[in-house]
Amino acid sequence: MFASRAITFSALALILVVFVAAPVFVLQASPYMQPGQNWSMGLLAGGDLRLLDSGRYVHRSWCDICPNQMIVQGTWRRSGDWLLLQPASAERAERKLRVATIKGCPMLIPLHNGEWPKWISHGTVYSRAGDRCAIELDMAGRTGELLRDLQ
């Protein structure tokens, strides 16, 4: 009788540990379950950037017709008006994104070889997930003027 109660108690304790520990493990394992912000760029090809509150990031490049998605992870930090992405892999260079709000539209503007993009649109800058205002800025036809204001 005592042995069956001990086994029952042990089984219940194990079940309790699994149900308490499993969600904590999943939250730590998946960057999409941790607190942070989502940014996206692109229409037919682009990338999704997840900035975690912990200082880590995950960037997923995608394309409608590409066979594989490329995922880069690392750490990020803010330095003035710049967001600096340092990949975990030493083979990849640090990326610089200009943090800007233009006409009420928050965006992250990537530099390509030290150059500004030629257009501000959803295909060239990161906008917060759900925002569509970057497309409206491009339609205004004032990209050059808007970018000059940032320099």
Coordinates of N, CA, C and O in Angstrom, one line a residue, residues 17-125:
V17 N 6.1 18.8 -12.6 CA 7.4 19.4 -13.0 C 7.4 19.6 -14.5 O 7.8 20.6 -15.0
V18 N 6.9 18.6 -15.3 CA 6.8 18.7 -16.7 C 5.9 19.9 -17.2 O 6.3 20.7 -18.0
F19 N 4.7 20.0 -16.5 CA 3.8 21.0 -16.9 C 4.3 22.4 -16.5 O 3.9 23.4 -17.1
V20 N 5.1 22.5 -15.5 CA 5.6 23.8 -15.1 C 6.9 24.1 -15.9 O 7.1 25.3 -16.3
A21 N 7.8 23.2 -16.1 CA 9.0 23.5 -16.7 C 8.9 23.6 -18.3 O 9.7 24.3 -18.9
A22 N 8.0 22.8 -18.9 CA 7.9 22.8 -20.3 C 7.6 24.2 -20.9 O 8.3 24.6 -21.8
P23 N 6.6 24.9 -20.4 CA 6.4 26.3 -21.0 C 7.6 27.2 -20.8 O 7.9 28.0 -21.7
V24 N 8.3 27.1 -19.7 CA 9.4 28.0 -19.4 C 10.5 27.6 -20.5 O 11.1 28.5 -21.1
F25 N 10.7 26.4 -20.7 CA 11.7 26.0 -21.7 C 11.3 26.4 -23.1 O 12.2 27.0 -23.8
V26 N 10.1 26.3 -23.5 CA 9.6 26.7 -24.8 C 9.8 28.2 -24.9 O 10.2 28.7 -26.0
L27 N 9.4 29.0 -23.9 CA 9.6 30.5 -24.0 C 11.0 30.9 -24.2 O 11.3 31.8 -24.9
Q28 N 11.9 30.2 -23.5 CA 13.4 30.5 -23.7 C 13.9 30.0 -25.0 O 14.8 30.6 -25.6
A29 N 13.4 28.9 -25.5 CA 13.9 28.4 -26.8 C 13.4 29.1 -28.0 O 14.2 29.3 -28.9
S30 N 12.2 29.6 -28.0 CA 11.7 30.3 -29.2 C 11.8 31.8 -29.1 O 11.1 32.4 -28.2
P31 N 12.5 32.4 -30.0 CA 12.6 33.9 -30.0 C 11.2 34.6 -30.3 O 11.0 35.7 -29.9
Y32 N 10.3 33.8 -30.9 CA 9.0 34.4 -31.2 C 8.1 34.4 -30.1 O 7.0 34.9 -30.2
M33 N 8.4 33.7 -29.0 CA 7.6 33.7 -27.8 C 8.1 34.6 -26.7 O 7.5 34.8 -25.7
Q34 N 9.3 35.2 -27.0 CA 9.9 36.1 -26.0 C 9.5 37.6 -26.3 O 9.1 37.9 -27.4
P35 N 9.5 38.4 -25.3 CA 9.1 39.8 -25.5 C 10.1 40.5 -26.5 O 11.3 40.3 -26.5
G36 N 9.5 41.3 -27.4 CA 10.3 42.0 -28.4 C 9.4 42.6 -29.5 O 8.2 42.7 -29.3
Q37 N 10.0 43.2 -30.5 CA 9.3 43.8 -31.6 C 9.6 43.1 -32.9 O 10.8 42.7 -33.2
N38 N 8.6 43.1 -33.8 CA 8.8 42.6 -35.1 C 8.9 43.7 -36.2 O 8.0 44.6 -36.1
W39 N 9.8 43.6 -37.1 CA 10.0 44.5 -38.2 C 10.0 43.7 -39.5 O 10.5 42.6 -39.4
S40 N 9.5 44.3 -40.5 CA 9.6 43.5 -41.8 C 9.9 44.4 -43.0 O 9.7 45.6 -42.9
M41 N 10.4 43.8 -44.0 CA 10.8 44.5 -45.2 C 10.5 43.6 -46.4 O 10.8 42.4 -46.3
G42 N 9.9 44.2 -47.5 CA 9.8 43.4 -48.7 C 8.4 43.1 -49.1 O 7.5 43.1 -48.2
L43 N 8.2 42.8 -50.4 CA 6.9 42.4 -50.9 C 7.0 41.0 -51.5 O 6.4 40.0 -51.0
L44 N 7.9 40.8 -52.5 CA 8.1 39.4 -53.1 C 9.4 38.8 -52.5 O 9.5 37.6 -52.6
A45 N 10.2 39.6 -52.0 CA 11.4 39.1 -51.3 C 11.8 40.1 -50.2 O 11.5 41.3 -50.3
G46 N 12.3 39.6 -49.1 CA 12.6 40.6 -48.0 C 13.1 39.9 -46.8 O 13.8 38.8 -46.9
G47 N 12.8 40.4 -45.7 CA 13.3 39.9 -44.4 C 12.4 40.3 -43.3 O 11.7 41.3 -43.3
D48 N 12.4 39.5 -42.2 CA 11.7 39.7 -41.0 C 12.8 39.8 -39.9 O 13.6 39.0 -39.8
L49 N 12.7 40.9 -39.1 CA 13.7 41.1 -38.1 C 12.9 41.1 -36.7 O 12.0 41.9 -36.6
R50 N 13.3 40.3 -35.8 CA 12.7 40.2 -34.5 C 13.8 40.7 -33.5 O 14.8 40.1 -33.3
L51 N 13.5 41.9 -32.9 CA 14.4 42.4 -31.9 C 13.9 42.1 -30.5 O 12.8 42.5 -30.1
L52 N 14.6 41.2 -29.8 CA 14.2 40.8 -28.5 C 14.6 41.8 -27.4 O 15.6 42.4 -27.5
D53 N 13.8 41.9 -26.4 CA 14.1 42.8 -25.3 C 15.4 42.4 -24.6 O 16.0 43.3 -24.0
S54 N 15.8 41.2 -24.7 CA 17.0 40.7 -24.1 C 18.3 41.2 -24.8 O 19.4 41.0 -24.3
G55 N 18.1 41.8 -25.9 CA 19.3 42.3 -26.7 C 19.7 41.3 -27.8 O 20.7 41.5 -28.5
R56 N 19.0 40.3 -28.0 CA 19.2 39.3 -29.1 C 18.3 39.7 -30.2 O 17.3 40.4 -30.1
Y57 N 18.7 39.2 -31.4 CA 17.8 39.3 -32.6 C 17.8 38.1 -33.5 O 18.8 37.3 -33.4
V58 N 16.8 38.0 -34.3 CA 16.7 36.9 -35.3 C 16.3 37.6 -36.6 O 15.3 38.4 -36.6
H59 N 17.0 37.4 -37.6 CA 16.6 37.9 -38.9 C 16.4 36.7 -39.9 O 17.3 35.8 -40.0
R60 N 15.2 36.7 -40.5 CA 14.9 35.6 -41.5 C 14.7 36.3 -42.8 O 13.8 37.1 -43.0
S61 N 15.6 36.0 -43.8 CA 15.4 36.4 -45.2 C 14.5 35.4 -45.9 O 14.6 34.2 -45.7
W62 N 13.7 35.9 -46.7 CA 12.8 35.1 -47.4 C 12.5 35.6 -48.9 O 12.9 36.7 -49.2
C63 N 12.0 34.7 -49.7 CA 11.7 35.0 -51.1 C 10.6 34.0 -51.5 O 10.7 32.9 -51.1
D64 N 9.7 34.5 -52.3 CA 8.6 33.7 -52.7 C 9.0 32.5 -53.6 O 8.4 31.4 -53.5
I65 N 10.1 32.6 -54.3 CA 10.5 31.5 -55.2 C 11.8 30.9 -54.8 O 12.3 30.0 -55.5
C66 N 12.4 31.3 -53.7 CA 13.7 30.7 -53.2 C 13.4 29.4 -52.5 O 12.5 29.3 -51.7
P67 N 14.4 28.5 -52.6 CA 14.2 27.2 -52.0 C 14.4 27.2 -50.5 O 13.8 26.4 -49.8
N68 N 15.3 28.1 -50.0 CA 15.6 28.1 -48.6 C 15.5 29.5 -48.0 O 15.7 30.5 -48.7
Q69 N 15.2 29.5 -46.8 CA 15.2 30.8 -46.0 C 16.5 30.9 -45.3 O 17.0 29.9 -44.8
M70 N 17.1 32.1 -45.2 CA 18.3 32.2 -44.5 C 18.0 32.9 -43.1 O 17.3 33.9 -43.1
I71 N 18.5 32.3 -42.0 CA 18.2 32.8 -40.7 C 19.6 33.2 -40.1 O 20.5 32.4 -40.1
V72 N 19.6 34.4 -39.6 CA 20.8 34.9 -38.9 C 20.4 35.4 -37.5 O 19.4 36.0 -37.3
Q73 N 21.2 35.0 -36.5 CA 20.9 35.4 -35.1 C 22.2 36.1 -34.6 O 23.3 35.9 -35.1
G74 N 21.9 36.9 -33.6 CA 23.0 37.6 -33.0 C 22.5 38.6 -31.9 O 21.5 38.3 -31.3
T75 N 23.3 39.6 -31.6 CA 22.9 40.6 -30.6 C 22.7 42.0 -31.3 O 23.3 42.2 -32.4
W76 N 21.9 42.8 -30.7 CA 21.7 44.2 -31.2 C 21.9 45.1 -30.0 O 21.7 44.8 -28.9
R77 N 22.2 46.4 -30.5 CA 22.3 47.5 -29.5 C 22.0 48.8 -30.2 O 22.2 48.9 -31.4
R78 N 21.6 49.7 -29.5 CA 21.3 51.0 -30.0 C 22.4 52.0 -29.7 O 22.9 52.0 -28.6
S79 N 22.8 52.7 -30.7 CA 23.9 53.7 -30.5 C 23.4 55.0 -31.2 O 23.5 55.2 -32.4
G80 N 22.8 55.9 -30.4 CA 22.3 57.2 -30.9 C 21.1 56.8 -31.9 O 20.2 56.2 -31.5
D81 N 21.2 57.3 -33.1 CA 20.2 57.1 -34.1 C 20.4 55.8 -34.9 O 19.7 55.6 -35.9
W82 N 21.3 55.0 -34.5 CA 21.7 53.7 -35.2 C 21.3 52.5 -34.4 O 21.5 52.5 -33.2
L83 N 20.9 51.5 -35.1 CA 20.7 50.2 -34.5 C 21.8 49.3 -35.1 O 21.9 49.2 -36.3
L84 N 22.6 48.7 -34.2 CA 23.8 47.9 -34.7 C 23.5 46.4 -34.5 O 23.2 46.0 -33.3
L85 N 23.5 45.6 -35.5 CA 23.2 44.2 -35.4 C 24.6 43.4 -35.6 O 25.2 43.6 -36.6
Q86 N 24.9 42.7 -34.5 CA 26.2 41.9 -34.5 C 25.8 40.4 -34.6 O 25.3 39.9 -33.7
P87 N 26.0 39.8 -35.8 CA 25.7 38.4 -36.0 C 26.5 37.5 -35.0 O 27.7 37.9 -34.7
A88 N 26.0 36.4 -34.6 CA 26.7 35.4 -33.8 C 27.8 34.8 -34.6 O 28.9 34.5 -34.0
S89 N 27.7 34.7 -35.9 CA 28.8 34.1 -36.7 C 29.8 35.2 -37.0 O 29.4 36.3 -37.5
A90 N 31.1 34.9 -36.8 CA 32.1 35.9 -37.0 C 32.3 36.1 -38.5 O 33.0 37.0 -38.9
E91 N 31.7 35.2 -39.4 CA 31.9 35.3 -40.8 C 31.0 36.4 -41.4 O 31.3 36.9 -42.5
R92 N 30.1 36.9 -40.6 CA 29.2 38.0 -41.1 C 29.5 39.3 -40.5 O 29.9 39.4 -39.3
A93 N 29.4 40.3 -41.3 CA 29.7 41.7 -40.8 C 28.6 42.3 -40.0 O 27.4 41.9 -40.2
E94 N 28.9 43.2 -39.2 CA 27.9 44.0 -38.4 C 27.1 44.8 -39.4 O 27.6 45.3 -40.4
R95 N 25.8 44.9 -39.1 CA 24.9 45.7 -40.0 C 24.4 46.9 -39.3 O 24.2 46.9 -38.0
K96 N 24.3 48.0 -40.0 CA 23.9 49.3 -39.4 C 22.5 49.6 -40.0 O 22.3 49.6 -41.2
L97 N 21.6 50.0 -39.1 CA 20.2 50.4 -39.5 C 20.0 51.8 -38.9 O 20.2 51.9 -37.7
R98 N 19.6 52.7 -39.7 CA 19.2 54.0 -39.1 C 17.8 54.0 -38.6 O 16.9 53.6 -39.3
V99 N 17.7 54.4 -37.3 CA 16.4 54.5 -36.7 C 15.8 55.8 -37.0 O 16.4 56.9 -36.7
A100 N 14.6 55.9 -37.6 CA 14.1 57.1 -38.1 C 12.5 57.1 -38.0 O 11.9 56.0 -38.0
T101 N 12.0 58.3 -37.8 CA 10.5 58.5 -37.9 C 10.3 59.6 -38.9 O 10.7 60.7 -38.6
I102 N 9.8 59.3 -40.0 CA 9.5 60.2 -41.1 C 8.0 60.3 -41.3 O 7.4 59.4 -41.6
K103 N 7.5 61.5 -41.1 CA 6.1 61.8 -41.2 C 5.2 60.8 -40.4 O 4.3 60.3 -40.8
G104 N 5.7 60.6 -39.1 CA 5.0 59.7 -38.2 C 5.2 58.2 -38.5 O 4.5 57.4 -37.9
C105 N 6.0 57.9 -39.4 CA 6.3 56.5 -39.8 C 7.6 56.0 -39.2 O 8.6 56.4 -39.7
P106 N 7.5 55.1 -38.2 CA 8.8 54.6 -37.6 C 9.4 53.5 -38.6 O 8.6 52.7 -39.2
M107 N 10.7 53.6 -38.8 CA 11.3 52.7 -39.7 C 12.8 52.5 -39.4 O 13.4 53.3 -38.6
L108 N 13.3 51.4 -39.9 CA 14.7 51.1 -39.8 C 15.3 51.1 -41.2 O 14.8 50.3 -42.0
I109 N 16.2 52.0 -41.5 CA 16.7 52.2 -42.8 C 18.1 51.5 -42.9 O 19.1 52.0 -42.3
P110 N 18.3 50.4 -43.6 CA 19.6 49.7 -43.7 C 20.5 50.5 -44.7 O 20.0 51.0 -45.7
L111 N 21.8 50.5 -44.4 CA 22.8 51.0 -45.3 C 23.3 49.8 -46.1 O 23.5 48.7 -45.5
H112 N 23.5 50.0 -47.4 CA 24.0 49.0 -48.3 C 25.3 49.5 -48.8 O 25.4 50.4 -49.6
N113 N 26.4 48.9 -48.3 CA 27.8 49.3 -48.7 C 28.0 50.8 -48.3 O 28.6 51.6 -49.1
G114 N 27.4 51.2 -47.2 CA 27.6 52.6 -46.8 C 26.7 53.6 -47.4 O 26.8 54.8 -47.2
E115 N 25.8 53.1 -48.3 CA 24.9 54.0 -49.1 C 23.5 53.9 -48.6 O 23.0 52.8 -48.2
W116 N 22.7 55.0 -48.7 CA 21.3 55.0 -48.4 C 20.6 54.3 -49.5 O 21.0 54.3 -50.7
P117 N 19.4 53.8 -49.3 CA 18.6 53.2 -50.4 C 18.1 54.3 -51.3 O 18.1 55.5 -50.9
K118 N 17.8 54.0 -52.5 CA 17.4 55.0 -53.5 C 15.9 55.4 -53.2 O 15.5 56.5 -53.6
W119 N 15.1 54.5 -52.6 CA 13.7 54.7 -52.4 C 13.4 54.3 -51.0 O 13.9 53.4 -50.4
I120 N 12.4 55.0 -50.4 CA 11.9 54.6 -49.1 C 10.6 53.9 -49.4 O 9.6 54.5 -49.9
S121 N 10.6 52.6 -49.3 CA 9.3 51.8 -49.5 C 9.4 50.6 -48.6 O 10.4 50.3 -48.0
H122 N 8.3 49.9 -48.6 CA 8.2 48.7 -47.8 C 9.3 47.6 -48.3 O 9.7 46.8 -47.6
G123 N 9.7 47.8 -49.5 CA 10.7 46.9 -50.1 C 12.2 47.2 -49.7 O 13.1 46.5 -50.0
T124 N 12.4 48.5 -49.2 CA 13.8 48.9 -48.9 C 14.1 49.2 -47.5 O 15.2 49.4 -47.1
V125 N 13.0 49.4 -46.7 CA 13.2 49.8 -45.3 C 12.4 48.8 -44.4 O 11.4 48.3 -44.9

